[in-house]
Amino acid sequence: MSANRVSLLIGAAAVVAIVVVLISGGATDLPSTGGDDKPAAKAPGTPAPGTPAPNSDAHSEAHAREQQRGGDPDATRGTDPYALTRPANLRRALAVLDRRRARVRGVFDGLRIAPGRIDTVIIHPDDRRTNIQVRPDFEISFETTHDFPTRAGFRKGGLTARDVDARAPARLLRAIDSRRRGSAAHDIDYILIGKDIIDFTVDVNAYMRIRTPRPRYFRLEDGRAEPFG
């Protein structure tokens, strides 16, 4: 047998021995011979760390909450956790509106607070008015400005966020429950907050939805719910 042939047999035996050692040791992933090794691509639809997996209960609940916040404002009830009649939510929504008001140095011409939206008019000092709305996502959903004469002394009868007690609507709803059947938080249509035209004190009035137990109209007086109308 020639020396070259012996060398080839020895080399082949050495290669086989190395492969056997690698396999028996669990190292079955041999180096790629393709040149550029890249990490395996993430499977399509794989959620990022901390994100609920699709079709999981947590994902469904998060999606439902987002849909509700951005959905039909008239379908929102005062018993919903994101209702704007709740003090913490009302406080945040008022802050959004008040930043808009402060930009033009105006005042609110009352506030109409429903569980799913707050509507108001900002009276400008320069013969303009802005109709504006905010929803439970704390975003401005509607805003338009038009010309309208500004009366003298308009600031005296107008509101700013500082004039509004964010706890007053919830306090009134609790008081209403002692005067009628049902849940006022669930039945509330909207709450009006504005200044009295005579003494300019801040009034808080609640209006229940139709086809709910009577009485349906109340005002907050010294912490009590007084029916009217």
Coordinates of N, CA and C in Angstrom, one line a residue:
M1 N 0.9 -1.2 0.0 CA 0.0 0.0 0.0 C 0.9 1.2 0.0
S2 N 0.6 2.2 -0.9 CA 1.5 3.4 -1.0 C 1.3 4.3 0.2
A3 N 2.3 5.1 0.5 CA 2.2 6.1 1.6 C 1.1 7.0 1.4
N4 N 0.8 7.5 0.2 CA -0.3 8.5 0.0 C -1.7 7.9 0.4
R5 N -1.8 6.6 0.0 CA -3.1 5.9 0.3 C -3.3 5.7 1.8
V6 N -2.2 5.4 2.5 CA -2.3 5.3 3.9 C -2.7 6.6 4.6
S7 N -2.1 7.7 4.1 CA -2.4 9.0 4.7 C -3.9 9.4 4.5
L8 N -4.5 9.0 3.3 CA -5.9 9.3 3.0 C -6.8 8.6 4.0
L9 N -6.4 7.3 4.2 CA -7.3 6.5 5.1 C -7.2 7.0 6.5
I10 N -6.1 7.4 7.0 CA -5.9 8.0 8.3 C -6.7 9.2 8.5
G11 N -6.7 10.1 7.4 CA -7.4 11.4 7.5 C -8.9 11.1 7.5
A12 N -9.4 10.2 6.7 CA -10.8 9.9 6.7 C -11.3 9.3 8.0
A13 N -10.5 8.5 8.6 CA -10.8 7.9 9.9 C -10.9 9.0 11.0
A14 N -10.0 10.0 10.9 CA -10.0 11.1 11.9 C -11.3 11.9 11.8
V15 N -11.8 12.2 10.5 CA -13.0 13.0 10.3 C -14.2 12.2 10.9
V16 N -14.3 10.9 10.6 CA -15.4 10.1 11.2 C -15.4 10.2 12.7
A17 N -14.2 10.1 13.3 CA -14.1 10.1 14.8 C -14.6 11.4 15.3
I18 N -14.3 12.6 14.6 CA -14.7 13.9 15.1 C -16.3 14.0 15.0
V19 N -16.8 13.5 13.9 CA -18.3 13.6 13.8 C -19.0 12.8 14.8
V20 N -18.5 11.6 15.1 CA -19.1 10.8 16.2 C -19.0 11.4 17.5
V21 N -17.9 12.1 17.8 CA -17.8 12.8 19.1 C -18.8 13.9 19.2
L22 N -18.9 14.7 18.1 CA -19.9 15.8 18.1 C -21.3 15.4 18.3
I23 N -21.7 14.3 17.6 CA -23.1 13.8 17.7 C -23.3 13.3 19.1
S24 N -22.4 12.5 19.6 CA -22.6 11.9 21.0 C -22.6 12.9 22.1
G25 N -22.0 14.1 21.8 CA -21.9 15.1 22.8 C -23.1 16.1 22.7
G26 N -24.0 15.9 21.8 CA -25.2 16.7 21.7 C -25.0 17.9 20.7
A27 N -23.9 18.1 20.2 CA -23.6 19.3 19.3 C -24.0 18.9 17.9
T28 N -25.3 18.8 17.6 CA -25.8 18.4 16.3 C -25.9 19.5 15.3
D29 N -25.7 20.8 15.8 CA -25.8 21.9 14.9 C -24.5 22.2 14.3
L30 N -24.2 21.7 13.1 CA -22.9 21.9 12.5 C -22.9 23.3 11.9
P31 N -21.7 23.9 11.7 CA -21.6 25.2 11.1 C -22.1 25.2 9.7
S32 N -22.8 26.3 9.3 CA -23.3 26.5 8.0 C -22.2 26.7 7.0
T33 N -22.3 26.2 5.8 CA -21.3 26.4 4.8 C -21.7 27.5 3.8
G34 N -22.9 28.1 4.1 CA -23.4 29.1 3.2 C -22.8 30.5 3.3
G35 N -21.9 30.7 4.2 CA -21.3 32.0 4.3 C -21.8 32.9 5.4
D36 N -23.0 33.6 5.1 CA -23.6 34.6 6.0 C -24.6 33.9 6.9
D37 N -24.2 33.7 8.2 CA -25.2 33.1 9.1 C -26.0 34.2 9.7
K38 N -27.4 34.1 9.7 CA -28.3 35.1 10.2 C -29.2 34.4 11.2
P39 N -29.6 35.2 12.3 CA -30.5 34.6 13.3 C -31.8 34.2 12.6
A40 N -32.4 33.2 13.1 CA -33.7 32.8 12.6 C -34.7 33.9 12.7
A41 N -35.5 34.1 11.6 CA -36.5 35.1 11.6 C -37.7 34.7 12.6
K42 N -38.2 35.8 13.3 CA -39.4 35.5 14.2 C -40.6 35.1 13.4
A43 N -41.3 34.2 13.9 CA -42.5 33.7 13.2 C -43.5 34.8 13.1
P44 N -44.2 34.9 11.9 CA -45.2 36.0 11.7 C -46.2 36.0 12.8
G45 N -46.6 37.1 13.4 CA -47.6 37.2 14.4 C -47.1 37.0 15.8
T46 N -45.8 36.8 16.0 CA -45.3 36.6 17.3 C -45.3 37.9 18.1
P47 N -46.0 37.9 19.2 CA -46.1 39.2 20.0 C -44.8 39.6 20.6
A48 N -44.7 41.0 20.7 CA -43.5 41.5 21.4 C -43.5 41.1 22.9
P49 N -42.4 41.1 23.5 CA -42.4 40.8 25.0 C -43.3 41.7 25.7
G50 N -44.1 41.2 26.6 CA -45.1 42.0 27.4 C -46.4 42.2 26.7
T51 N -46.5 41.8 25.4 CA -47.8 42.0 24.7 C -48.6 40.7 24.8
P52 N -49.9 40.9 25.1 CA -50.8 39.7 25.2 C -50.8 38.9 23.9
A53 N -50.8 37.6 24.0 CA -50.8 36.8 22.8 C -52.2 36.9 22.1
P54 N -52.2 36.9 20.8 CA -53.5 37.0 20.1 C -54.4 35.9 20.5
N55 N -55.7 36.2 20.6 CA -56.7 35.2 20.9 C -56.7 34.8 22.4
S56 N -55.8 35.4 23.2 CA -55.8 35.1 24.6 C -56.8 35.9 25.3
D57 N -57.2 35.5 26.5 CA -58.2 36.3 27.3 C -57.7 37.7 27.5
A58 N -56.5 37.9 27.9 CA -55.9 39.2 28.1 C -56.0 40.1 26.9
H59 N -55.7 39.5 25.7 CA -55.7 40.3 24.5 C -57.1 40.7 24.2
S60 N -58.1 39.7 24.3 CA -59.5 40.0 24.0 C -60.0 41.2 24.9
E61 N -59.7 41.1 26.2 CA -60.1 42.1 27.2 C -59.5 43.5 26.8
A62 N -58.2 43.5 26.5 CA -57.6 44.8 26.1 C -58.2 45.4 24.9
H63 N -58.5 44.5 23.9 CA -59.1 45.0 22.7 C -60.5 45.5 22.9
A64 N -61.3 44.8 23.8 CA -62.6 45.2 24.1 C -62.6 46.6 24.7
R65 N -61.7 46.8 25.7 CA -61.6 48.1 26.4 C -61.3 49.2 25.4
E66 N -60.3 48.9 24.5 CA -60.0 50.0 23.5 C -61.1 50.3 22.6
Q67 N -61.9 49.2 22.1 CA -63.0 49.5 21.3 C -64.1 50.3 22.0
Q68 N -64.3 50.0 23.3 CA -65.3 50.7 24.0 C -64.9 52.2 24.2
R69 N -63.7 52.5 24.5 CA -63.2 53.9 24.7 C -63.4 54.7 23.4
G70 N -63.1 54.0 22.3 CA -63.2 54.8 21.0 C -64.5 54.5 20.3
G71 N -65.5 53.9 20.9 CA -66.7 53.5 20.2 C -67.7 54.6 20.3
D72 N -69.0 54.1 20.2 CA -70.1 55.1 20.2 C -70.2 55.7 21.6
P73 N -70.1 57.0 21.7 CA -70.1 57.7 23.0 C -71.5 57.5 23.7
D74 N -72.5 57.4 22.9 CA -73.9 57.3 23.5 C -74.1 55.9 24.1
A75 N -73.2 54.9 23.8 CA -73.4 53.6 24.4 C -72.7 53.5 25.7
T76 N -71.9 54.5 26.1 CA -71.2 54.5 27.4 C -72.1 54.8 28.5
R77 N -72.0 54.0 29.6 CA -72.8 54.2 30.8 C -71.9 54.8 31.9
G78 N -72.5 55.4 32.9 CA -71.8 56.0 34.0 C -71.1 54.9 34.9
T79 N -71.6 53.7 34.7 CA -71.0 52.6 35.5 C -69.7 52.0 34.8
D80 N -69.4 52.4 33.6 CA -68.2 51.9 32.9 C -67.0 52.6 33.6
P81 N -65.9 51.8 33.7 CA -64.7 52.4 34.4 C -64.1 53.6 33.7
Y82 N -64.4 53.8 32.4 CA -63.8 55.0 31.7 C -64.8 56.1 31.6
A83 N -66.0 56.0 32.2 CA -67.0 57.0 32.1 C -66.5 58.4 32.6
L84 N -66.8 59.4 31.8 CA -66.3 60.8 32.2 C -67.1 61.4 33.3
T85 N -68.1 60.8 33.8 CA -68.8 61.2 35.0 C -68.0 60.8 36.3
R86 N -67.0 60.0 36.2 CA -66.2 59.6 37.3 C -65.1 60.6 37.6
P87 N -64.9 61.0 38.9 CA -64.0 62.1 39.2 C -62.6 62.1 38.5
A88 N -61.9 61.0 38.6 CA -60.5 60.9 38.0 C -60.6 61.2 36.5
N89 N -61.5 60.5 35.8 CA -61.7 60.7 34.3 C -62.1 62.1 34.0
L90 N -63.0 62.7 34.8 CA -63.5 64.0 34.5 C -62.4 65.0 34.7
R91 N -61.6 64.8 35.7 CA -60.4 65.7 36.0 C -59.5 65.7 34.8
R92 N -59.2 64.6 34.2 CA -58.2 64.5 33.1 C -58.8 65.1 31.8
A93 N -60.1 64.9 31.6 CA -60.8 65.4 30.4 C -60.9 67.0 30.5
L94 N -61.2 67.5 31.7 CA -61.2 68.9 31.9 C -59.9 69.5 31.6
A95 N -58.8 68.9 32.0 CA -57.4 69.4 31.8 C -57.2 69.5 30.3
V96 N -57.6 68.6 29.5 CA -57.5 68.7 28.0 C -58.2 69.9 27.5
L97 N -59.5 70.0 27.9 CA -60.3 71.2 27.5 C -59.7 72.5 27.9
D98 N -59.2 72.5 29.2 CA -58.8 73.8 29.7 C -57.5 74.3 29.0
R99 N -56.7 73.3 28.5 CA -55.5 73.8 27.7 C -56.0 74.5 26.5
R100 N -57.0 74.0 25.8 CA -57.5 74.7 24.6 C -58.1 76.0 25.0
R101 N -58.8 76.1 26.1 CA -59.4 77.4 26.6 C -58.4 78.4 26.9
A102 N -57.3 78.0 27.5 CA -56.2 78.9 27.9 C -55.5 79.5 26.7
R103 N -55.4 78.7 25.6 CA -54.7 79.2 24.4 C -55.3 80.5 23.9
V104 N -56.7 80.6 24.0 CA -57.4 81.7 23.4 C -57.8 82.7 24.5
R105 N -57.5 82.4 25.8 CA -57.8 83.3 26.9 C -59.4 83.4 27.0
G106 N -60.1 82.3 26.8 CA -61.5 82.4 26.9 C -62.1 81.7 28.1
V107 N -63.4 81.5 28.1 CA -64.1 80.8 29.2 C -65.0 79.8 28.6
F108 N -65.4 78.8 29.4 CA -66.4 77.8 28.9 C -67.8 78.4 29.2
D109 N -68.7 78.2 28.2 CA -70.1 78.6 28.3 C -70.8 77.4 28.8
G110 N -70.5 76.9 30.0 CA -71.2 75.7 30.5 C -70.5 74.4 30.0
L111 N -70.8 73.3 30.7 CA -70.2 72.0 30.4 C -71.3 71.0 30.3
R112 N -71.4 70.3 29.3 CA -72.4 69.2 29.2 C -71.6 67.9 29.3
I113 N -71.7 67.2 30.4 CA -70.9 66.0 30.7 C -71.8 64.8 30.7
A114 N -71.5 64.0 29.6 CA -72.2 62.7 29.5 C -71.1 61.6 29.8
P115 N -71.5 60.4 30.1 CA -70.5 59.4 30.4 C -69.5 59.2 29.2
G116 N -70.0 59.3 28.0 CA -69.1 59.1 26.8 C -68.5 60.3 26.2
R117 N -68.8 61.5 26.6 CA -68.3 62.7 26.0 C -68.6 63.9 26.8
I118 N -67.8 65.0 26.6 CA -68.0 66.3 27.2 C -68.1 67.3 26.1
D119 N -69.2 68.0 26.0 CA -69.3 69.1 25.0 C -69.4 70.4 25.7
T120 N -68.7 71.4 25.1 CA -68.7 72.8 25.6 C -68.5 73.7 24.5
V121 N -68.7 75.0 24.8 CA -68.4 76.1 23.9 C -67.4 77.0 24.6
I122 N -66.3 77.3 23.9 CA -65.3 78.3 24.5 C -65.6 79.6 23.9
I123 N -65.9 80.6 24.8 CA -66.1 82.0 24.3 C -64.8 82.7 24.3
H124 N -64.4 83.2 23.1 CA -63.2 84.0 22.9 C -63.5 85.4 23.3
P125 N -62.4 86.2 23.6 CA -62.6 87.6 23.9 C -62.7 88.4 22.6
D126 N -62.5 87.8 21.4 CA -62.5 88.6 20.2 C -63.6 88.2 19.2
D127 N -64.8 88.1 19.8 CA -66.0 87.8 18.9 C -65.9 86.5 18.2
R128 N -65.5 85.4 18.8 CA -65.4 84.1 18.2 C -65.9 83.1 19.3
R129 N -66.3 81.9 18.8 CA -66.7 80.8 19.7 C -66.1 79.5 19.1
T130 N -65.8 78.6 20.0 CA -65.3 77.3 19.6 C -66.1 76.2 20.2
N131 N -66.8 75.4 19.3 CA -67.5 74.2 19.8 C -66.5 73.1 19.9
I132 N -66.4 72.4 21.0 CA -65.4 71.4 21.2 C -65.9 70.2 22.0
Q133 N -65.4 69.0 21.7 CA -65.8 67.8 22.4 C -64.6 66.9 22.7
V134 N -64.6 66.3 23.9 CA -63.6 65.4 24.3 C -64.3 64.1 24.7
R135 N -63.6 62.9 24.4 CA -64.2 61.6 24.7 C -63.3 60.8 25.7
P136 N -63.7 59.6 26.1 CA -63.0 58.9 27.2 C -61.5 58.5 26.9
D137 N -61.1 58.7 25.6 CA -59.7 58.5 25.3 C -58.9 59.7 25.5
F138 N -59.6 60.8 26.0 CA -59.0 62.1 26.4 C -58.3 62.8 25.2
E139 N -59.0 62.5 24.0 CA -58.6 63.2 22.8 C -59.7 64.1 22.3
I140 N -59.4 65.2 21.6 CA -60.4 66.1 21.1 C -61.0 65.4 19.9
S141 N -62.3 65.1 19.9 CA -63.0 64.4 18.8 C -63.7 65.4 17.9
F142 N -63.9 66.6 18.3 CA -64.6 67.6 17.5 C -64.2 69.0 17.9
E143 N -63.9 69.8 17.0 CA -63.5 71.2 17.3 C -63.8 72.1 16.1
T144 N -64.6 73.1 16.2 CA -64.8 74.1 15.1 C -65.0 75.5 15.7
T145 N -64.5 76.5 15.0 CA -64.6 77.9 15.5 C -65.3 78.7 14.5
H146 N -66.2 79.6 15.0 CA -67.0 80.5 14.2 C -67.1 81.8 14.8
D147 N -67.5 82.8 14.0 CA -67.6 84.2 14.5 C -69.0 84.3 15.3
F148 N -68.9 85.0 16.4 CA -70.1 85.2 17.2 C -69.8 86.4 18.2
P149 N -70.7 87.3 18.3 CA -70.4 88.5 19.2 C -70.1 88.1 20.6
T150 N -69.1 88.6 21.2 CA -68.8 88.3 22.6 C -69.4 89.5 23.5
R151 N -70.3 89.1 24.4 CA -70.9 90.1 25.2 C -70.0 90.7 26.3
A152 N -70.2 91.9 26.7 CA -69.4 92.5 27.8 C -69.6 91.7 29.1
G153 N -68.6 91.6 29.9 CA -68.7 90.8 31.1 C -68.8 89.3 30.9
F154 N -68.4 88.8 29.8 CA -68.6 87.4 29.5 C -67.8 86.5 30.5
R155 N -66.7 87.0 31.0 CA -65.9 86.2 31.9 C -66.6 85.9 33.2
K156 N -67.5 86.8 33.7 CA -68.1 86.6 34.9 C -69.1 85.5 34.9
G157 N -69.7 85.2 33.8 CA -70.7 84.1 33.7 C -70.1 82.8 33.1
G158 N -68.8 82.9 32.8 CA -68.1 81.7 32.2 C -67.4 80.9 33.2
L159 N -66.9 79.7 32.8 CA -66.2 78.8 33.6 C -64.8 78.5 33.1
T160 N -64.0 78.1 34.1 CA -62.7 77.5 33.8 C -62.6 76.2 34.5
A161 N -61.7 75.4 34.3 CA -61.6 74.1 35.0 C -61.4 74.3 36.5
R162 N -60.9 75.4 36.9 CA -60.7 75.7 38.3 C -62.0 75.9 39.0
D163 N -63.1 76.3 38.3 CA -64.4 76.5 38.9 C -65.1 75.2 39.1
V164 N -64.7 74.1 38.5 CA -65.4 72.9 38.5 C -64.9 71.9 39.5
D165 N -65.7 71.4 40.4 CA -65.4 70.4 41.3 C -65.6 69.0 40.6
A166 N -64.5 68.3 40.3 CA -64.7 67.1 39.5 C -65.4 66.0 40.3
R167 N -65.5 66.2 41.6 CA -66.2 65.2 42.4 C -67.7 65.4 42.4
A168 N -68.2 66.6 42.0 CA -69.6 67.0 42.1 C -70.5 66.1 41.4
P169 N -70.3 65.7 40.1 CA -71.2 64.8 39.4 C -71.4 63.5 40.1
A170 N -70.3 62.8 40.6 CA -70.4 61.6 41.3 C -71.1 61.7 42.6
R171 N -70.9 62.8 43.3 CA -71.6 63.1 44.5 C -73.1 63.2 44.3
L172 N -73.5 63.9 43.2 CA -74.9 64.1 42.9 C -75.5 62.8 42.5
L173 N -74.8 61.9 41.8 CA -75.4 60.6 41.4 C -75.6 59.8 42.6
R174 N -74.7 59.8 43.5 CA -74.9 59.0 44.8 C -76.1 59.5 45.5
A175 N -76.3 60.8 45.6 CA -77.4 61.4 46.3 C -78.8 61.1 45.6
I176 N -78.7 61.0 44.3 CA -80.0 60.7 43.6 C -80.4 59.3 43.9
D177 N -79.5 58.4 44.2 CA -79.9 57.0 44.5 C -80.8 56.9 45.7
S178 N -80.8 57.9 46.6 CA -81.6 57.9 47.7 C -83.0 58.5 47.5
R179 N -83.2 59.0 46.2 CA -84.5 59.6 45.9 C -85.3 58.9 44.8
R180 N -84.7 57.8 44.3 CA -85.4 57.1 43.2 C -84.9 55.7 43.1
R181 N -85.7 54.8 42.4 CA -85.2 53.4 42.2 C -84.1 53.4 41.1
G182 N -83.4 52.3 41.1 CA -82.4 52.1 40.1 C -81.1 52.7 40.5
S183 N -80.2 52.7 39.5 CA -78.8 53.2 39.6 C -78.7 54.5 38.8
A184 N -78.5 55.6 39.5 CA -78.3 56.9 38.8 C -77.1 56.9 37.9
A185 N -76.0 56.2 38.3 CA -74.8 56.1 37.5 C -75.1 55.4 36.2
H186 N -75.9 54.4 36.2 CA -76.2 53.7 35.0 C -77.2 54.5 34.2
D187 N -78.2 55.2 34.8 CA -79.3 55.8 34.1 C -79.0 57.2 33.6
I188 N -77.8 57.8 34.1 CA -77.6 59.2 33.7 C -77.4 59.4 32.2
D189 N -78.1 60.4 31.7 CA -77.9 60.8 30.3 C -76.8 61.9 30.2
Y190 N -76.9 63.0 31.0 CA -75.8 63.9 31.0 C -76.0 64.8 32.3
I191 N -74.9 65.5 32.6 CA -74.9 66.5 33.7 C -74.5 67.8 33.1
L192 N -75.2 68.9 33.5 CA -74.9 70.2 33.1 C -74.3 71.0 34.3
I193 N -73.1 71.6 34.0 CA -72.5 72.5 35.0 C -72.3 73.8 34.4
G194 N -72.8 74.8 35.1 CA -72.8 76.2 34.6 C -73.0 77.2 35.7
K195 N -72.8 78.5 35.4 CA -73.0 79.5 36.4 C -74.4 80.1 36.4
D196 N -74.9 80.3 37.6 CA -76.3 80.9 37.7 C -76.2 82.3 37.1
I197 N -77.3 82.7 36.4 CA -77.2 84.0 35.7 C -77.5 85.2 36.7
I198 N -77.9 84.9 37.9 CA -78.1 86.0 38.9 C -76.9 86.1 39.8
D199 N -76.6 85.1 40.5 CA -75.5 85.2 41.5 C -74.2 84.6 41.1
F200 N -74.2 84.0 39.9 CA -73.0 83.4 39.3 C -72.3 82.3 40.1
T201 N -73.1 81.6 41.0 CA -72.6 80.4 41.6 C -72.7 79.3 40.6
V202 N -71.9 78.2 40.9 CA -71.8 77.1 40.0 C -72.9 76.1 40.3
D203 N -73.8 75.8 39.2 CA -74.9 74.9 39.4 C -74.5 73.6 38.8
V204 N -75.0 72.5 39.4 CA -74.7 71.1 38.9 C -76.1 70.4 38.8
N205 N -76.5 70.1 37.6 CA -77.8 69.5 37.3 C -77.7 68.2 36.6
A206 N -78.5 67.2 36.9 CA -78.4 65.9 36.3 C -79.7 65.6 35.6
Y207 N -79.6 64.9 34.4 CA -80.7 64.5 33.6 C -80.6 63.1 33.3
M208 N -81.6 62.3 33.7 CA -81.6 60.9 33.5 C -82.1 60.5 32.1
R209 N -81.7 59.4 31.6 CA -82.2 59.0 30.3 C -83.7 58.7 30.3
I210 N -84.4 58.8 29.2 CA -85.8 58.4 29.1 C -86.0 57.0 29.4
R211 N -87.2 56.6 29.8 CA -87.6 55.2 30.1 C -86.8 54.7 31.3
T212 N -86.5 55.6 32.2 CA -85.9 55.2 33.5 C -86.8 55.7 34.6
P213 N -86.6 55.2 35.8 CA -87.5 55.6 36.9 C -87.5 57.1 37.1
R214 N -88.7 57.6 37.5 CA -88.9 59.0 37.8 C -88.6 59.2 39.3
P215 N -88.3 60.5 39.7 CA -88.0 61.6 38.8 C -86.7 61.5 38.1
R216 N -86.6 62.3 37.0 CA -85.4 62.2 36.1 C -84.5 63.4 36.1
Y217 N -84.9 64.5 36.8 CA -84.1 65.7 36.8 C -83.8 66.1 38.2
F218 N -82.5 66.4 38.5 CA -82.1 66.8 39.8 C -81.0 67.8 39.8
R219 N -81.0 68.6 40.8 CA -79.9 69.6 41.0 C -79.2 69.3 42.3
L220 N -78.0 69.7 42.4 CA -77.2 69.5 43.6 C -77.3 70.7 44.5
E221 N -77.9 70.5 45.7 CA -78.0 71.6 46.6 C -77.5 71.2 48.0
D222 N -76.4 71.8 48.4 CA -75.9 71.5 49.8 C -75.6 70.0 50.0
G223 N -75.2 69.4 48.9 CA -74.9 68.0 49.0 C -76.1 67.1 48.8
R224 N -77.3 67.6 48.6 CA -78.5 66.8 48.5 C -78.9 66.9 47.0
A225 N -79.7 65.9 46.6 CA -80.2 65.8 45.3 C -81.7 66.3 45.3
E226 N -82.0 67.4 44.7 CA -83.3 68.0 44.8 C -83.9 67.8 43.4
P227 N -85.1 67.1 43.3 CA -85.7 67.0 42.0 C -86.3 68.3 41.5
F228 N -86.4 68.4 40.2 CA -87.1 69.6 39.7 C -87.6 69.2 38.3
G229 N -88.6 70.1 37.8 CA -89.1 69.8 36.5 C -90.1 68.7 36.5

